[in-house]
Amino acid sequence: MKVGGQHFRTIWLNPANEQVVQLIDQRFLPHRFVIEDVSTVAQMATAIREMHVRGAGLIGATAGYGMYLATIEAAGSPAVAGFDRHVTDAAAQLKATRPTAVNLAWAVERQLTSIAKGKSEVRAAQALDWRKTVQRKVALALATAKEIAAEDEEHCRMIGQHGLDLIEQVARRKNGKPVNVLTHCNAGWLAFVDYGSALAPVYAAHDRGLSVHVWVDETRPRSQGSKLTAWELGQHGVPHTIIADSAGGHLMQRGSVDLVIVGSDRTTCTGDVANKIGTYLKALAAQDNRIPFYVALPSSSFDWTIRDGSEIPIEERGAEEVKRADGWRDGQMLEVSVAPENSPAANYGFDVTPRRLVTGLITERGVCKADEKSILELFPEHAS
Ligand code: MRU
């Protein structure tokens, strides 16, 4: 997507040095556009844990590049065992950064499979030269990191096209009046490599010339809605309004919301959806007001191994995120206290919306109902 008229992805390789990964450090948005250089696994793990990058798809792509950096670091090992140990440790380090978005483990596992292939391929060619094996593994990890990122981008583009149909249907009914979409957190291009999941249909509709307006939930405590979603919609020229997290129900009762589209950090193969804390309450309000509630996700956000949303690990972050708020003044980022210093606070990062509250899932292969049968019809390769 465009920033100040220039095309950006959220993560890329430094064109002058492919051993350096560059990413948009989202902690400074919307006030500063900062690009961070990352060249070690430790830096990459920090970038994910401390949320320089965040959002399911981007966390996965970042982990993919992190594993590529792991092979570069491991290439210094004098023997196979040392190389393998470094890569395995890096995989564990990256996987431990954030628990809920399944894309993280998915990308790391995909890299481990790919890197392991390097050894057998070189062995098969009878080229037991250790240097060659290492070069092959680094090349495979690089190719896989690029593949994961490119796939994420393409899947989000497709989600946009499938979701566009849904917005077009509402637009036809509304006869040119704006279609009002409510979204929670940030499932736009900043949460992926490009396009986004929940916002991809909105961008597609806007680019098609349809009138769309987005209600942007602020999304406390980290305010991904007011900081990130509002910023990226503004960059693309999409009309939007930031609302307090608790305002959605009121707007739905007044007929000001036509559909809700949110993203997902992990969706079970039966259709239960984990997304940013507060999503469940939006789904309840949507059902009470008979407003369609869609979840947009690439297939990398399905967890094919679990059947019930209660099994999804829910991240708990530091209390200071709830008790403090940050903002900018005179070019400086300031943090202020917004709660009594001695009051304890709890900070649950995600909640689970049960499938019965979800109207449909928008995936790269099309829209389906949030139930196992419909999901497996779209993704039959996961039927056991
Ligand atoms: O904690 P975050 O910012 O990494 O949370 C992820 C999200 O942005 C949302 O839950 C999003 O709606 C789904 S991930 C695209």
Coordinates of C-alpha atoms and ligand atoms in Angstrom, one line a residue:
M1 CA 0.0 0.0 0.0
K2 CA 1.0 3.6 -0.3
V3 CA 2.6 5.8 2.3
G4 CA 3.0 9.4 1.1
G5 CA 2.4 8.2 -2.4
Q6 CA 5.2 5.6 -2.3
H7 CA 4.5 1.8 -2.3
F8 CA 5.5 0.0 0.9
R9 CA 5.3 -3.5 2.2
T10 CA 5.6 -4.0 6.0
I11 CA 8.8 -6.1 5.7
W12 CA 11.4 -6.5 3.0
L13 CA 15.1 -7.2 2.5
N14 CA 17.5 -4.3 2.3
P15 CA 18.2 -4.1 -1.5
A16 CA 21.8 -3.1 -0.8
N17 CA 22.5 -6.0 1.7
E18 CA 20.2 -9.0 1.6
Q19 CA 21.5 -10.1 5.0
V20 CA 19.5 -7.2 6.6
V21 CA 15.8 -7.3 6.9
Q22 CA 13.9 -4.0 7.0
L23 CA 10.5 -3.4 8.6
I24 CA 8.2 -0.6 9.6
D25 CA 8.5 -0.1 13.3
Q26 CA 4.9 0.3 14.1
R27 CA 5.4 1.6 17.7
F28 CA 6.0 5.1 16.3
L29 CA 2.9 5.3 14.1
P30 CA 0.9 7.4 13.3
H31 CA 3.4 10.2 14.3
R32 CA 6.6 8.9 12.9
F33 CA 7.4 6.6 10.0
V34 CA 10.4 4.7 11.2
I35 CA 12.2 1.9 9.3
E36 CA 14.2 -0.6 11.4
D37 CA 17.1 -2.7 10.3
V38 CA 17.2 -6.2 11.7
S39 CA 20.2 -8.5 11.2
T40 CA 20.0 -11.0 14.1
V41 CA 17.5 -13.5 15.5
A42 CA 17.7 -11.8 18.9
Q43 CA 16.7 -8.5 17.3
M44 CA 13.9 -10.2 15.3
A45 CA 12.5 -11.9 18.5
T46 CA 12.5 -8.5 20.2
A47 CA 10.7 -6.9 17.3
I48 CA 7.9 -9.5 17.5
R49 CA 7.7 -9.6 21.3
E50 CA 7.8 -5.8 21.8
M51 CA 5.4 -5.3 18.9
H52 CA 7.5 -3.3 16.5
V53 CA 5.7 -5.6 14.1
R54 CA 2.4 -7.2 15.0
G55 CA -0.7 -8.7 13.3
A56 CA -1.0 -12.4 12.5
G57 CA 0.2 -12.4 8.9
L58 CA 3.1 -10.0 9.5
I59 CA 4.2 -12.0 12.6
G60 CA 4.4 -15.1 10.4
A61 CA 6.3 -13.3 7.7
T62 CA 8.7 -11.8 10.2
A63 CA 9.3 -15.2 11.8
G64 CA 10.1 -16.5 8.3
Y65 CA 12.7 -13.9 7.8
G66 CA 13.9 -14.5 11.3
M67 CA 14.6 -18.1 10.5
Y68 CA 16.5 -17.0 7.4
L69 CA 18.7 -14.8 9.7
A70 CA 19.1 -17.9 11.9
T71 CA 20.7 -19.8 9.0
I72 CA 23.1 -16.9 8.3
E73 CA 24.1 -16.9 12.0
A74 CA 24.4 -20.7 12.0
A75 CA 26.6 -20.7 8.9
G76 CA 29.5 -19.7 11.1
S77 CA 29.3 -23.1 12.9
P78 CA 32.2 -25.4 12.0
A79 CA 30.0 -28.6 11.9
V80 CA 26.5 -29.9 11.1
A81 CA 25.6 -30.4 14.8
G82 CA 26.3 -26.8 15.6
F83 CA 24.4 -25.5 12.7
D84 CA 21.4 -27.6 13.5
R85 CA 21.5 -26.6 17.2
H86 CA 21.6 -22.9 16.4
V87 CA 18.6 -23.2 14.0
T88 CA 16.6 -25.2 16.5
D89 CA 17.3 -22.7 19.3
A90 CA 16.4 -19.8 17.0
A91 CA 13.1 -21.6 16.1
A92 CA 12.3 -22.0 19.8
Q93 CA 13.2 -18.4 20.6
L94 CA 11.0 -17.0 17.8
K95 CA 8.1 -19.3 18.7
A96 CA 8.2 -18.2 22.3
T97 CA 7.7 -14.5 21.5
R98 CA 3.9 -14.4 21.2
P99 CA 1.5 -17.2 21.8
T100 CA -1.8 -16.5 20.1
A101 CA -1.2 -15.9 16.4
V102 CA -0.8 -19.3 14.9
N103 CA 1.0 -17.9 11.8
L104 CA 4.2 -17.6 14.0
A105 CA 4.6 -21.4 14.7
W106 CA 3.3 -22.1 11.1
A107 CA 6.0 -20.0 9.5
V108 CA 8.8 -21.4 11.8
E109 CA 7.8 -25.0 11.1
R110 CA 7.6 -24.3 7.4
Q111 CA 11.2 -23.0 7.5
L112 CA 12.4 -25.9 9.6
T113 CA 11.1 -28.3 7.0
S114 CA 12.6 -26.3 4.2
I115 CA 16.0 -26.0 5.8
A116 CA 16.1 -29.7 6.6
K117 CA 15.5 -30.4 2.9
G118 CA 18.8 -28.7 2.2
K119 CA 20.8 -31.4 3.9
S120 CA 19.1 -34.3 2.1
E121 CA 19.3 -32.6 -1.3
V122 CA 23.0 -32.1 -0.9
R123 CA 23.5 -35.6 0.4
A124 CA 21.5 -37.0 -2.5
A125 CA 23.9 -35.2 -4.9
Q126 CA 26.8 -36.8 -3.0
A127 CA 28.2 -33.4 -2.4
L128 CA 29.1 -33.7 1.2
D129 CA 31.1 -30.5 1.3
W130 CA 29.9 -28.7 4.4
R131 CA 30.2 -25.3 2.9
K132 CA 27.9 -26.2 0.0
T133 CA 25.4 -27.7 2.4
V134 CA 25.3 -24.5 4.4
Q135 CA 25.0 -22.3 1.4
R136 CA 22.1 -24.5 0.2
K137 CA 20.3 -24.2 3.5
V138 CA 20.7 -20.4 3.7
A139 CA 19.4 -20.2 0.1
L140 CA 16.4 -22.4 0.9
A141 CA 15.6 -20.3 4.0
L142 CA 15.8 -17.1 2.0
A143 CA 13.6 -18.5 -0.7
T144 CA 11.1 -19.8 1.9
A145 CA 11.0 -16.4 3.7
K146 CA 10.3 -14.7 0.4
E147 CA 7.6 -17.3 -0.5
I148 CA 5.8 -16.9 2.9
A149 CA 5.8 -13.1 2.4
A150 CA 4.6 -13.3 -1.2
E151 CA 1.9 -15.8 -0.3
D152 CA 0.7 -13.6 2.5
E153 CA 0.4 -10.7 0.1
E154 CA -1.4 -12.7 -2.6
H155 CA -3.8 -14.3 -0.1
C156 CA -4.7 -10.9 1.3
R157 CA -5.2 -9.6 -2.2
M158 CA -7.6 -12.5 -2.9
I159 CA -9.5 -11.9 0.4
G160 CA -10.0 -8.3 -0.8
Q161 CA -11.6 -9.6 -4.0
H162 CA -13.9 -12.1 -2.3
G163 CA -14.9 -9.6 0.4
L164 CA -15.6 -7.0 -2.2
D165 CA -18.6 -9.0 -3.4
L166 CA -20.1 -8.7 0.1
I167 CA -19.6 -5.0 0.2
E168 CA -21.0 -4.6 -3.3
Q169 CA -24.2 -6.5 -2.3
V170 CA -24.8 -4.0 0.5
A171 CA -23.9 -1.1 -1.7
R172 CA -26.6 -2.2 -4.2
R173 CA -29.2 -2.2 -1.4
K174 CA -28.1 1.2 -0.2
N175 CA -28.3 2.9 -3.6
G176 CA -25.1 4.9 -3.5
K177 CA -25.3 5.8 0.2
P178 CA -22.0 4.9 2.0
V179 CA -21.6 1.3 3.2
N180 CA -20.7 1.5 6.9
V181 CA -18.2 -1.2 8.0
L182 CA -17.1 -1.5 11.6
T183 CA -13.7 -3.1 12.4
H184 CA -11.8 -3.8 15.5
C185 CA -8.0 -3.6 16.1
N186 CA -5.9 -3.5 13.0
A187 CA -6.3 -6.2 10.4
G188 CA -5.2 -3.9 7.6
W189 CA -2.0 -4.0 5.6
L190 CA 0.1 -3.1 8.6
A191 CA -0.9 -6.5 10.1
F192 CA 0.2 -8.4 7.0
V193 CA 2.8 -8.0 4.3
D194 CA 0.4 -6.0 2.2
Y195 CA -3.4 -5.4 1.6
G196 CA -4.6 -6.7 5.0
S197 CA -7.4 -9.1 5.8
A198 CA -10.4 -7.3 7.2
L199 CA -9.5 -4.1 5.4
A200 CA -8.6 -5.7 2.1
P201 CA -12.3 -5.7 1.0
V202 CA -12.6 -2.1 2.1
Y203 CA -9.6 -1.0 0.0
A204 CA -10.9 -3.0 -2.9
A205 CA -14.4 -1.4 -2.6
H206 CA -12.9 2.1 -2.3
D207 CA -10.6 1.5 -5.3
R208 CA -13.7 0.3 -7.3
G209 CA -15.3 3.7 -6.6
L210 CA -17.9 2.4 -4.0
S211 CA -18.7 4.7 -1.1
V212 CA -17.4 3.1 2.0
H213 CA -17.0 4.5 5.5
V214 CA -15.2 2.6 8.4
W215 CA -16.0 2.8 12.1
V216 CA -12.6 2.3 13.7
D217 CA -12.7 0.8 17.2
E218 CA -9.9 2.5 19.2
T219 CA -8.9 -0.9 20.6
R220 CA -7.4 -0.2 24.0
P221 CA -5.0 -0.9 25.6
R222 CA -2.5 -0.5 22.7
S223 CA -4.9 1.4 20.5
Q224 CA -4.1 -0.4 17.2
G225 CA -7.4 1.0 15.8
S226 CA -6.8 4.6 16.5
K227 CA -3.1 4.5 15.8
L228 CA -2.7 2.1 13.0
T229 CA -6.1 1.4 11.3
A230 CA -7.0 5.1 11.2
W231 CA -3.6 6.0 9.8
E232 CA -3.6 3.4 7.0
L233 CA -7.1 4.2 6.0
G234 CA -6.2 7.9 5.9
Q235 CA -3.1 7.2 3.8
H236 CA -5.4 5.5 1.3
G237 CA -8.1 8.1 1.4
V238 CA -10.8 5.9 2.9
P239 CA -13.4 7.9 5.0
H240 CA -13.4 6.7 8.6
T241 CA -14.3 7.7 12.1
I242 CA -12.5 6.5 15.3
I243 CA -14.8 5.4 18.1
A244 CA -14.3 4.4 21.7
D245 CA -14.4 0.6 22.0
S246 CA -17.7 0.6 23.8
A247 CA -19.5 2.7 21.1
G248 CA -20.1 -0.1 18.6
G249 CA -23.3 -1.5 20.1
H250 CA -24.9 1.9 20.2
L251 CA -24.1 2.5 16.5
M252 CA -25.5 -0.9 15.6
Q253 CA -28.8 -0.1 17.4
R254 CA -29.1 3.1 15.5
G255 CA -28.7 1.4 12.1
S256 CA -25.3 3.0 11.5
V257 CA -23.4 -0.2 10.9
D258 CA -24.0 -2.3 7.7
L259 CA -21.5 -5.0 8.4
V260 CA -18.7 -5.9 10.7
I261 CA -15.4 -7.3 9.4
V262 CA -12.6 -8.3 11.7
G263 CA -9.4 -10.3 11.4
S264 CA -8.3 -13.4 13.2
D265 CA -5.1 -14.5 15.0
R266 CA -6.1 -18.1 15.1
T267 CA -9.3 -19.9 13.8
T268 CA -10.0 -23.5 14.7
C269 CA -10.9 -26.0 12.0
T270 CA -14.5 -25.8 13.3
G271 CA -14.7 -22.0 12.9
D272 CA -14.1 -20.5 16.4
V273 CA -12.2 -17.3 16.0
A274 CA -9.5 -15.8 18.3
N275 CA -9.0 -12.1 17.7
K276 CA -8.1 -8.9 19.6
I277 CA -9.8 -8.6 23.0
G278 CA -13.2 -7.0 22.6
T279 CA -14.1 -8.8 19.3
Y280 CA -16.5 -11.2 21.1
L281 CA -18.6 -8.3 22.4
K282 CA -18.9 -6.8 18.9
A283 CA -20.1 -10.2 17.6
L284 CA -22.7 -10.4 20.4
A285 CA -23.9 -6.9 19.6
A286 CA -23.9 -7.7 15.9
Q287 CA -26.1 -10.7 16.4
D288 CA -28.5 -8.9 18.6
N289 CA -28.9 -6.3 15.8
R290 CA -28.9 -8.8 12.9
I291 CA -25.8 -7.3 11.4
P292 CA -23.6 -9.6 9.4
F293 CA -20.3 -10.4 11.3
Y294 CA -17.5 -11.5 9.0
V295 CA -14.0 -12.7 9.8
A296 CA -11.3 -12.3 7.2
L297 CA -8.3 -14.5 7.3
P298 CA -5.7 -16.2 5.1
S299 CA -5.5 -19.9 5.5
S300 CA -2.2 -19.5 7.5
S301 CA -4.4 -18.3 10.4
F302 CA -6.3 -21.6 10.7
D303 CA -5.1 -24.0 13.4
W304 CA -6.0 -27.4 11.8
T305 CA -5.0 -29.2 15.0
I306 CA -7.6 -27.9 17.4
R307 CA -11.4 -28.1 17.3
D308 CA -12.5 -25.8 20.1
G309 CA -11.7 -22.1 20.7
S310 CA -11.2 -22.7 24.4
E311 CA -7.9 -24.5 23.5
I312 CA -6.5 -21.4 21.9
P313 CA -3.7 -19.9 24.1
I314 CA -4.6 -16.3 25.0
E315 CA -1.7 -13.9 25.4
E316 CA -1.6 -11.9 28.7
R317 CA 0.6 -8.8 28.5
G318 CA 2.0 -6.4 31.1
A319 CA -0.5 -4.4 33.3
E320 CA 1.4 -1.2 32.4
E321 CA -0.3 -1.3 28.9
V322 CA -3.7 -0.9 30.6
K323 CA -2.6 1.5 33.3
R324 CA -0.7 3.9 31.0
A325 CA -1.3 5.6 27.7
D326 CA 1.2 7.1 25.3
G327 CA 1.1 9.9 22.8
W328 CA 3.1 12.6 21.1
R329 CA 3.7 16.2 22.1
D330 CA 6.2 18.7 20.6
G331 CA 7.8 15.8 18.6
Q332 CA 8.3 13.7 21.8
M333 CA 6.6 10.5 22.7
L334 CA 5.2 10.8 26.2
E335 CA 3.8 8.1 28.4
V336 CA 1.3 9.0 31.1
S337 CA -0.4 7.2 33.9
V338 CA -4.2 6.8 33.5
A339 CA -5.0 4.7 36.6
P340 CA -4.2 4.6 40.3
E341 CA -0.6 3.5 40.7
N342 CA -1.6 0.8 43.3
S343 CA -4.6 -0.7 41.5
P344 CA -3.8 -4.0 39.8
A345 CA -4.7 -4.4 36.1
A346 CA -5.2 -7.5 33.9
N347 CA -4.3 -7.4 30.2
Y348 CA -5.8 -10.1 28.1
G349 CA -4.7 -9.7 24.5
F350 CA -7.4 -11.8 22.7
D351 CA -10.8 -13.3 23.1
V352 CA -12.6 -16.1 21.3
T353 CA -15.7 -15.5 19.3
P354 CA -17.7 -18.8 19.0
R355 CA -18.6 -19.9 15.4
R356 CA -22.3 -19.5 16.1
L357 CA -21.8 -15.7 16.1
V358 CA -19.8 -15.6 12.9
T359 CA -21.8 -15.0 9.6
G360 CA -18.9 -16.1 7.4
L361 CA -15.2 -16.4 6.9
I362 CA -13.5 -14.5 4.1
T363 CA -10.5 -16.5 2.9
E364 CA -8.2 -16.4 -0.1
R365 CA -10.3 -19.3 -1.6
G366 CA -13.7 -17.6 -1.1
V367 CA -16.3 -17.0 1.6
C368 CA -17.6 -19.9 3.7
K369 CA -19.7 -20.5 6.7
A370 CA -17.9 -20.8 10.1
D371 CA -18.3 -24.5 10.4
E372 CA -16.0 -27.5 9.9
K373 CA -17.8 -28.8 6.8
S374 CA -17.8 -25.5 4.9
I375 CA -14.2 -24.8 5.9
L376 CA -13.1 -28.2 4.7
E377 CA -15.0 -27.8 1.4
L378 CA -12.7 -24.8 0.7
F379 CA -9.6 -26.5 2.1
P380 CA -10.1 -30.2 1.4
E381 CA -6.4 -31.0 1.8
H382 CA -6.9 -30.6 5.5
A383 CA -9.7 -33.2 5.8
S384 CA -8.3 -36.2 7.6
Ligands
MRU1 O1 -1.7 -7.8 19.3 P1 -1.7 -7.6 17.8 O2 -1.7 -6.2 17.3 O3 -0.6 -8.4 17.1 O4 -3.1 -8.2 17.4 C1 -3.3 -8.7 16.2 C2 -4.4 -7.9 15.6 O5 -4.1 -6.9 15.0 C3 -5.7 -8.4 15.6 O6 -6.1 -9.3 16.5 C4 -6.2 -8.5 14.2 O7 -7.5 -8.2 14.2 C5 -6.0 -9.9 13.6 S1 -4.4 -10.2 13.1 C6 -4.5 -9.6 11.5

